[in-house]
Coordinates of C-alpha atoms and ligand atoms in Angstrom, one line a residue:
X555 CA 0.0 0.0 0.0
X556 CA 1.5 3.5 -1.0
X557 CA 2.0 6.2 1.8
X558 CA 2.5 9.3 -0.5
X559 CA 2.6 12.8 0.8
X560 CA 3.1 15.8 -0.6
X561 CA 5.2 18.7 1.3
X562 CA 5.3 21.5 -1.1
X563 CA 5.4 21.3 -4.9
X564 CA 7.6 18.4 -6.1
X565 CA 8.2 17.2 -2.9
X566 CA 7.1 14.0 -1.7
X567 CA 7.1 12.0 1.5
X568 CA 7.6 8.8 0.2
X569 CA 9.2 6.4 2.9
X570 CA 6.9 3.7 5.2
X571 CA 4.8 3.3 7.9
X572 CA 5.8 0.5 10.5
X573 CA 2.5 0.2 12.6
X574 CA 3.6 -2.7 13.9
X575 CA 7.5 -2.9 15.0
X576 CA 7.8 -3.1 18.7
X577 CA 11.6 -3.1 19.1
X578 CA 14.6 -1.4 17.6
X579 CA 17.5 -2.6 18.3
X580 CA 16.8 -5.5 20.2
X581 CA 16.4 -3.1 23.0
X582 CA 13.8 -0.1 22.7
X583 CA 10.6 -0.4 22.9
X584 CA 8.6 1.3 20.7
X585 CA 5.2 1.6 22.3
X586 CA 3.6 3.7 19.0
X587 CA 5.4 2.1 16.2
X588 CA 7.9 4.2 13.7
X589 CA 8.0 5.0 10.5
X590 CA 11.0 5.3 8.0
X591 CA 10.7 8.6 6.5
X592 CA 12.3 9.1 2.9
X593 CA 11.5 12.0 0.6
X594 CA 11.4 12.3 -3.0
X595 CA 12.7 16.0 -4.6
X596 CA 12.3 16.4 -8.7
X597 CA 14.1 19.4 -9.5
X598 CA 14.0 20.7 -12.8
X599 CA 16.8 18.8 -14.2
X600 CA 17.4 16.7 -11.6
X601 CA 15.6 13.9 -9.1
X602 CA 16.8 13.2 -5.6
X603 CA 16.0 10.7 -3.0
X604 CA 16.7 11.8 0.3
X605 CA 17.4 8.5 2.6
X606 CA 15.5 5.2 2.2
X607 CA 14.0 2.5 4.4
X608 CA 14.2 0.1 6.7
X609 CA 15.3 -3.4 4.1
X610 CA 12.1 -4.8 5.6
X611 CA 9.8 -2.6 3.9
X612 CA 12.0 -1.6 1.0
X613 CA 8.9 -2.3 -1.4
X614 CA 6.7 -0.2 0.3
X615 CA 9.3 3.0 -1.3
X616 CA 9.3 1.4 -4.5
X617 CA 5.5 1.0 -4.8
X618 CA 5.7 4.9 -3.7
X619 CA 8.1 5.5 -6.6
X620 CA 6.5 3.5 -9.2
X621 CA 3.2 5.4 -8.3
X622 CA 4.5 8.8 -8.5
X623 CA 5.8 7.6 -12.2
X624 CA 9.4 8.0 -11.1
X625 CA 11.3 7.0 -14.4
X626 CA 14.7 8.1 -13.2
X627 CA 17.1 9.1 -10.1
X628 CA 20.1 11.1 -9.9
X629 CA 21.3 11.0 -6.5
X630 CA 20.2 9.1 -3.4
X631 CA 21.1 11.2 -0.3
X632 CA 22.3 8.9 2.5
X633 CA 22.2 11.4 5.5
X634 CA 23.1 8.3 7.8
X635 CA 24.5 4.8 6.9
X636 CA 22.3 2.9 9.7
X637 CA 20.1 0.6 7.8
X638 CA 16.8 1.8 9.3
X639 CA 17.5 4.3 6.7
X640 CA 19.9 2.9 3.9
X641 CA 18.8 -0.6 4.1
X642 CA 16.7 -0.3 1.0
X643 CA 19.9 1.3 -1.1
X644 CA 21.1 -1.8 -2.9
X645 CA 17.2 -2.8 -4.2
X646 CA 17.4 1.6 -5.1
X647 CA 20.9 1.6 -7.1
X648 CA 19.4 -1.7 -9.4
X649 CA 16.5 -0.2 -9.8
X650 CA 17.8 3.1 -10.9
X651 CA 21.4 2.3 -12.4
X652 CA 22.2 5.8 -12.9
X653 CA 21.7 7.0 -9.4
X654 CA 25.0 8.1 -7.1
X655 CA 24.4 8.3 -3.5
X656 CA 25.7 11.3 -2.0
X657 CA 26.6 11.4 1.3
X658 CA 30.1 12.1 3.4
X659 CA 33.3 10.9 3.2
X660 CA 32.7 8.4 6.5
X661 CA 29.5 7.7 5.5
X662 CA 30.7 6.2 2.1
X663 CA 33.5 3.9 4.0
X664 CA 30.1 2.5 6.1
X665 CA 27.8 2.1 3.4
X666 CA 30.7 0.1 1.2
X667 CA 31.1 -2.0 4.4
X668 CA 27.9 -2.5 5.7
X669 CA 25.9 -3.1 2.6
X670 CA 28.6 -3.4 0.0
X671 CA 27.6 -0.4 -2.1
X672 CA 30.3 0.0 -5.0
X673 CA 32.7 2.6 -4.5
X674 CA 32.2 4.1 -8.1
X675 CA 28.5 4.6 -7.1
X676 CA 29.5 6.5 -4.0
X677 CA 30.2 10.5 -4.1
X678 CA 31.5 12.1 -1.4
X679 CA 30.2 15.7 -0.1
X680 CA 32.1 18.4 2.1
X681 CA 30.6 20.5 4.7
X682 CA 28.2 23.3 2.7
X683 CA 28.6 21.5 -0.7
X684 CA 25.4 22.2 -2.8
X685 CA 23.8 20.0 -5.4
X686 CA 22.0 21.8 -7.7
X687 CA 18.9 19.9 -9.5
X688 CA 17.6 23.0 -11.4
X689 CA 15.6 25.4 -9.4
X690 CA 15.7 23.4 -6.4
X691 CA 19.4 23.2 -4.3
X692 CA 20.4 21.3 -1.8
X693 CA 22.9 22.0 0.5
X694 CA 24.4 19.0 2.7
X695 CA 25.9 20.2 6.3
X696 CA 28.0 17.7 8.4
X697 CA 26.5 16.8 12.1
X698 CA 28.6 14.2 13.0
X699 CA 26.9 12.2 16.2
X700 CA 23.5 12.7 15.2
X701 CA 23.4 9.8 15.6
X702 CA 26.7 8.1 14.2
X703 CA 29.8 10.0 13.3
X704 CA 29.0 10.2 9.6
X705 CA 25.8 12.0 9.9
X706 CA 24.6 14.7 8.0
X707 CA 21.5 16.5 7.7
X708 CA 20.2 17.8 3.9
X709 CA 18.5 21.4 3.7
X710 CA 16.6 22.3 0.7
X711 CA 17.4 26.0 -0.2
X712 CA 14.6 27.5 -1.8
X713 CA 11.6 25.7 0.2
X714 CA 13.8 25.8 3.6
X715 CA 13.2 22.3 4.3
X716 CA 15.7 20.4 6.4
X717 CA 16.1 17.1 6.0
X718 CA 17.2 15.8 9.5
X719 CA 17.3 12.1 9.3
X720 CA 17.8 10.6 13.1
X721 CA 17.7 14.2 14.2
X722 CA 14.6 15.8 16.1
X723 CA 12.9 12.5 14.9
X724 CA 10.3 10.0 16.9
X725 CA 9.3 6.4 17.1
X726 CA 6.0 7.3 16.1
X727 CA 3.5 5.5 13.4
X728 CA 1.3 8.4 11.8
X729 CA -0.8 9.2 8.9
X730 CA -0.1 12.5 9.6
X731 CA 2.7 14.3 7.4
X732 CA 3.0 17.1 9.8
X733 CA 2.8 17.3 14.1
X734 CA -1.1 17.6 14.7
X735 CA -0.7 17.2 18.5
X736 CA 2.7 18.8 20.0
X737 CA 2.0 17.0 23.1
X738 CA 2.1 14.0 21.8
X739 CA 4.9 14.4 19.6
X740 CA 6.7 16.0 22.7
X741 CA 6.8 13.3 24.4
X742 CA 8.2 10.6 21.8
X743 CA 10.5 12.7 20.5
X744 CA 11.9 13.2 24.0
X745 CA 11.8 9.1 24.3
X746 CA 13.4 9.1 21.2
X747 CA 16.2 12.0 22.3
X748 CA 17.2 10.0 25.6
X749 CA 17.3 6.9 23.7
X750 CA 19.1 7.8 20.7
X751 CA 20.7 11.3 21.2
X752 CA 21.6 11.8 24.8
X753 CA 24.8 10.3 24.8
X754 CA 26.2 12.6 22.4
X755 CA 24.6 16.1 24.5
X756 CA 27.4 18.2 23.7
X757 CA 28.3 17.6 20.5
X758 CA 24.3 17.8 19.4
X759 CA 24.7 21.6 21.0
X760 CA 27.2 22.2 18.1
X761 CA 25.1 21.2 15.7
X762 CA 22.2 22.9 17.0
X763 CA 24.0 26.1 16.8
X764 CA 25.3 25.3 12.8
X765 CA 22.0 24.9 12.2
X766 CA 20.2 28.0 14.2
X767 CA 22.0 29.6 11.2
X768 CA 19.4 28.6 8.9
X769 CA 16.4 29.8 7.8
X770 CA 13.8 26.8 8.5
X771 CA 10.1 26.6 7.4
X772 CA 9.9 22.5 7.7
X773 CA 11.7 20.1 9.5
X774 CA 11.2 17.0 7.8
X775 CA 13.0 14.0 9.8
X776 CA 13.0 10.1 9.1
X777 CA 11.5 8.9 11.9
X778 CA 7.8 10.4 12.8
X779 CA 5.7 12.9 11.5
X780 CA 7.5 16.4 10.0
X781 CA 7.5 19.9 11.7
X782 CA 5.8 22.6 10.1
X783 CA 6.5 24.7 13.7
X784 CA 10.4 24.4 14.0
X785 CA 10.7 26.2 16.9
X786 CA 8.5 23.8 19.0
X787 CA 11.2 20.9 18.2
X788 CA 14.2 23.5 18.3
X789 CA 13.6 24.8 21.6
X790 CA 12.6 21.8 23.0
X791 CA 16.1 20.1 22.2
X792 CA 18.1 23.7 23.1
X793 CA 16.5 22.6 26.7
X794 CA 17.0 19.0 26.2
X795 CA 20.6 19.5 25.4
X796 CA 22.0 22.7 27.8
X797 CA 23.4 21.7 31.2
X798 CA 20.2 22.9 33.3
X799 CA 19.0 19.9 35.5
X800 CA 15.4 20.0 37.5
X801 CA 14.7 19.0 40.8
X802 CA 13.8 15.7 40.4
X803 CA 15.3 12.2 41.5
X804 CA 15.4 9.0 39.5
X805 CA 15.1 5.8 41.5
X806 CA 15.3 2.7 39.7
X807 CA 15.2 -0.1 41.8
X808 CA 14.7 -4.1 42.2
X809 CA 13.6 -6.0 45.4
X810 CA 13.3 -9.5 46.2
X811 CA 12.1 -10.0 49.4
X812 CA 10.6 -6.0 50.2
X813 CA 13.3 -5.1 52.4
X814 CA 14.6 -2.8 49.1
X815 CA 11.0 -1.8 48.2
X816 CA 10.1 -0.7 51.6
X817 CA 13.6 1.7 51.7
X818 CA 12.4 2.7 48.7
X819 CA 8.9 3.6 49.6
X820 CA 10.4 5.9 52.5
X821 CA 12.8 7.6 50.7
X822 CA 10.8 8.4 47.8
X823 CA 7.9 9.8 50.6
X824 CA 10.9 11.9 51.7
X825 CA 11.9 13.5 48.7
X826 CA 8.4 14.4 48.4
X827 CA 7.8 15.5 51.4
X828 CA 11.0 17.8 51.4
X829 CA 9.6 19.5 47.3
X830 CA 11.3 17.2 45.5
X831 CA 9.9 15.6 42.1
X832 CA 10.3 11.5 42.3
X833 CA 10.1 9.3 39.5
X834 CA 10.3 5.6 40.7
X835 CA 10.5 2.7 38.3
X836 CA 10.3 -1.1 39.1
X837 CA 13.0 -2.4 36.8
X838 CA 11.0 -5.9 37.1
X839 CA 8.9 -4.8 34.9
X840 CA 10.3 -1.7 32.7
X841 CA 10.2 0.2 30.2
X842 CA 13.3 1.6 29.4
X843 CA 12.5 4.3 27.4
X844 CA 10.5 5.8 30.3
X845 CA 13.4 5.7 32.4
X846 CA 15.8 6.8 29.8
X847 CA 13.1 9.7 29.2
X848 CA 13.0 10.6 33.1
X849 CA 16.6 10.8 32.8
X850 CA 17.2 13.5 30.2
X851 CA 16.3 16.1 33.0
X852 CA 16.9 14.7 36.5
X853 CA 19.6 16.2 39.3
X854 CA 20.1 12.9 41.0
X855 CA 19.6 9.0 40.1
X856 CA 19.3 6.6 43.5
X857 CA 19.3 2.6 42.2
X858 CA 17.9 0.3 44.8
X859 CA 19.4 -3.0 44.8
X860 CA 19.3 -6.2 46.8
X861 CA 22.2 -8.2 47.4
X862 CA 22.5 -11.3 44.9
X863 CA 25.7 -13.3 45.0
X864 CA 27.8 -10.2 46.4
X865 CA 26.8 -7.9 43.9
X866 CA 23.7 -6.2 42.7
X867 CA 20.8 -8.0 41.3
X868 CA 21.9 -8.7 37.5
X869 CA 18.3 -6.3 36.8
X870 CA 20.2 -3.5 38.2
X871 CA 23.5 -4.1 36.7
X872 CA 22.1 -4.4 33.5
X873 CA 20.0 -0.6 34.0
X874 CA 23.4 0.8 35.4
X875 CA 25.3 -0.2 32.5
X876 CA 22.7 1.6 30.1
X877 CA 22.6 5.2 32.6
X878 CA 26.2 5.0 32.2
X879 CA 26.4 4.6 28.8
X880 CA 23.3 7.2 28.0
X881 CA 25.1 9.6 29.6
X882 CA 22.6 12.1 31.1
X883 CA 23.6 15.4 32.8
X884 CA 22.8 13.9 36.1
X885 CA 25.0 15.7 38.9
X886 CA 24.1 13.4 42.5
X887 CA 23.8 9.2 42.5
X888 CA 23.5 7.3 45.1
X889 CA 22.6 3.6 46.6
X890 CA 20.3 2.4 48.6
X891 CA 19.4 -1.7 49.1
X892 CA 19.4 -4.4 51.4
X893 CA 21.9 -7.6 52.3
X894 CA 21.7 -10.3 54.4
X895 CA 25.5 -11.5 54.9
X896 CA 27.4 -9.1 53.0
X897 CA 28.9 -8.1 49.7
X898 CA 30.4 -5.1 47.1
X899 CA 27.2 -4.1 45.7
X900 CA 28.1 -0.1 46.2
X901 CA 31.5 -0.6 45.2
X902 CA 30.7 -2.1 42.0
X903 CA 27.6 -0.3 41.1
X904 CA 29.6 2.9 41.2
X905 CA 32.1 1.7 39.2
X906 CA 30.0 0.6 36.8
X907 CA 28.6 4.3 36.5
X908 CA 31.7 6.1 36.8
X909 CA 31.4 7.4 33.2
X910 CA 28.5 9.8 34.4
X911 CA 30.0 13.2 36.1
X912 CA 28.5 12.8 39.4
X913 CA 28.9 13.2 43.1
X914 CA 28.3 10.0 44.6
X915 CA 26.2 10.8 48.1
X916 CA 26.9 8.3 51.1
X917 CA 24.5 5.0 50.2
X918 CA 22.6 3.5 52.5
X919 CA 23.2 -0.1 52.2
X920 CA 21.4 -2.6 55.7
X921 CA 21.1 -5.6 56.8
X922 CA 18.1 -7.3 56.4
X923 CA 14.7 -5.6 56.3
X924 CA 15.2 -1.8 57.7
X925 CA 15.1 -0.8 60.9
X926 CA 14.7 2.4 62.8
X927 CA 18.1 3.3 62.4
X928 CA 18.2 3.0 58.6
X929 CA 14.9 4.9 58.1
X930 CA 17.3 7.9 60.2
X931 CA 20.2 7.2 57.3
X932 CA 17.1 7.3 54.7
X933 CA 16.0 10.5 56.4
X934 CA 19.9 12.0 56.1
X935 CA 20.0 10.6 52.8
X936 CA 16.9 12.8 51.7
X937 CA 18.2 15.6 53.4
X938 CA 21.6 15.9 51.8
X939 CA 19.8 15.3 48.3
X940 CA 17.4 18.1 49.5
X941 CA 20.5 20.7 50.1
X942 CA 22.7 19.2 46.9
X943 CA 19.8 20.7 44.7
X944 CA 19.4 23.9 46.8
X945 CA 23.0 24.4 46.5
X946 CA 22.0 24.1 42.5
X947 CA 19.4 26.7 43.2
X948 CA 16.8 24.5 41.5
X949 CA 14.3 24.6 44.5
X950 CA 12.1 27.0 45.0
X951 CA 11.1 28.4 48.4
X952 CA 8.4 26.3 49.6
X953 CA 7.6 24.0 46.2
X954 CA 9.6 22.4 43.2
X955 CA 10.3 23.9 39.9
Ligands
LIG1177 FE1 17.1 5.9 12.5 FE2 20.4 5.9 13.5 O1 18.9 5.3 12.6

């Protein structure tokens, strides 16, 4: 079934729909589907593709093509080499022999290794290099890390259309071309930032700022529907991305026996109590991207383990090993959990988060289920988070911001 749409005048959305997937990369769960965007631009001398799809659904774009009466290509734009959105480029280049793919220098070295696109089909562009295709020009801009390190996002001169592949995208399965519901797009797009783009903060910032150069009336990714309001998707990153953290604390946590659950419980009551935000997740039975989502803002992560075997519960290690390697602009972690005849589980939960810059606040680790005296270390716990985010300035006087 064909999923044409038409942006403007000789522009088409012509990519697919994928109602159904519920995983990408054997790891995120995609609650609302995806889609894999890919837009057709016929120029006046000159037709260019700009990305493909997923292999999977590779005749869904060339039903869209054949529809549209597409006799010819010139160039194929590769904005990104991961085969969500090159996958379909070999069935593309037989299909249209003529075709070059354009796309960086690094991004030629992955497409020759990952889907063994010839060489002499491959052109390499430089930062600002513009493709003319006759009353219609595109100019290609390097963002490395958006979300590999041969990204680059396309912008269409004389429409102001940028073409952001993985960038300001979301998991999201729409017939809509463009947002209808910024609420709802807000919040995959911010499940898709902390999954895909948080890791890479910084560097995004740099990119943001190449392209706040730019004069932008569309924002057409390849994942999700496109943004006829830039600036909703623009400022919403500019606060994803800056170094600002909100009083809230992130406790993921697993319990076997309650004694966890119930430290938990109080510490969490705490926080609140002292006008903190809490978001607590039971990592028996998460969803990661909520958690990675909670995490793109937070001041302070505390993981609540029991003791299995000496060391965390393998449920915890697993969730620290992602936090660490996602990277959020957290500032405070600590531990809280249970034991019942010993172990390292601080020790090696702390090393297995050491990549995140944070202050590591004294844990409280018991024996057995908690007494009175570890509900008073629970209490000084929530205390010294309390004046950790004052000292940040991000409470206000009698309530949370
Ligand atoms: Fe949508 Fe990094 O691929």
């Amino acid at each position: 079934m064909e999923t044409i749409r038409e942006l403007k005048p000789g522009i088409y959305s012509v990519g697919a729909i994928d109602w159904d997937r519920r995983l990408f990369d054997e790891l995120i769960p995609l609650p609302d589907g995806t889609s894999y965007n890919a837009y057709l631009v016929k120029g006046k001398e000159k037709t260019a593709l700009i990305d493909t799809v997923d292999p999977k659904m590779a005749d869904v774009l060339i039903d869209n093509l054949k529809q549209l009466g597409v006799k010819s290509i010139d160039y194929v734009i590769a904005n990104h080499a991961e085969q969500d959105h090159s996958g379909a480029l070999p069935q593309i280049l037989e299909l249209y022999p003529k075709a070059k793919v354009v796309c960086t220098a690094k991004c030629r070295s992955l497409l020759m290794d990952l889907l063994f696109i010839p060489e002499d089909r491959i052109v390499p562009v430089g930062e600002e290099e513009k493709l003319s295709l006759g009353g219609k020009t595109l100019m290609f801009i390097h963002a490395p890390w958006v979300h590999w390190p041969e990204t680059m996002v396309t912008y269409l001169m004389e429409d102001r259309i940028l073409f952001s592949c993985d960038l300001f995208g979301s998991h999201l399965a729409t017939s809509a071309l463009f947002v209808t519901d910024e609420r709802i797009v807000y919040e995959a797009a911010k499940r898709y930032y902390a999954e895909i783009m948080m890791p890479f903060r910084v560097v995004i910032r740099g990119n943001l700022e190449k392209i706040g150069n730019l004069d932008i009336s569309i924002i057409a990714p390849s994942h999700g529907p496109a943004y006829d309001n830039p600036d909703f998707i623009l400022s919403a990153y500019k606060d994803w991305v800056s170094d600002e953290v909100k009083n809230e604390v992130v406790i993921p946590y697993v319990s076997m026996h309650g004694s966890t659950k119930k430290m938990v419980d109080y510490l969490v009551k705490g926080l609140i109590g002292r006008g903190m935000s809490v978001r607590q997740f039971n990592l028996s039975e998460i969803d990661l991207g909520k958690l990675s989502m909670a995490l793109v803002d937070a001041a302070t992560i505390v993981i609540g383990s029991p003791t299995v075997l000496v060391g965390p519960h393998p449920n915890v290690v697993s969730v620290a090993y992602l936090v660490n390697a996602l990277r959020p602009k957290l500032r405070f972690a600590s531990v809280i959990g249970s034991y019942s005849w010993g172990g390292k589980m601080v020790d090696q939960l702390t090393t297995m988060i050491s990549g995140l810059k944070v202050n590591i606040l004294s844990p409280v680790v018991i024996k057995g289920f908690p007494k009175e005296k570890d509900f008073m270390e629970l209490e000084r716990l929530a205390d010294e988070i309390f004046n950790r985010h004052k000292e940040l300035g991000i409470i206000e006087k009698g309530g949370m911001r």
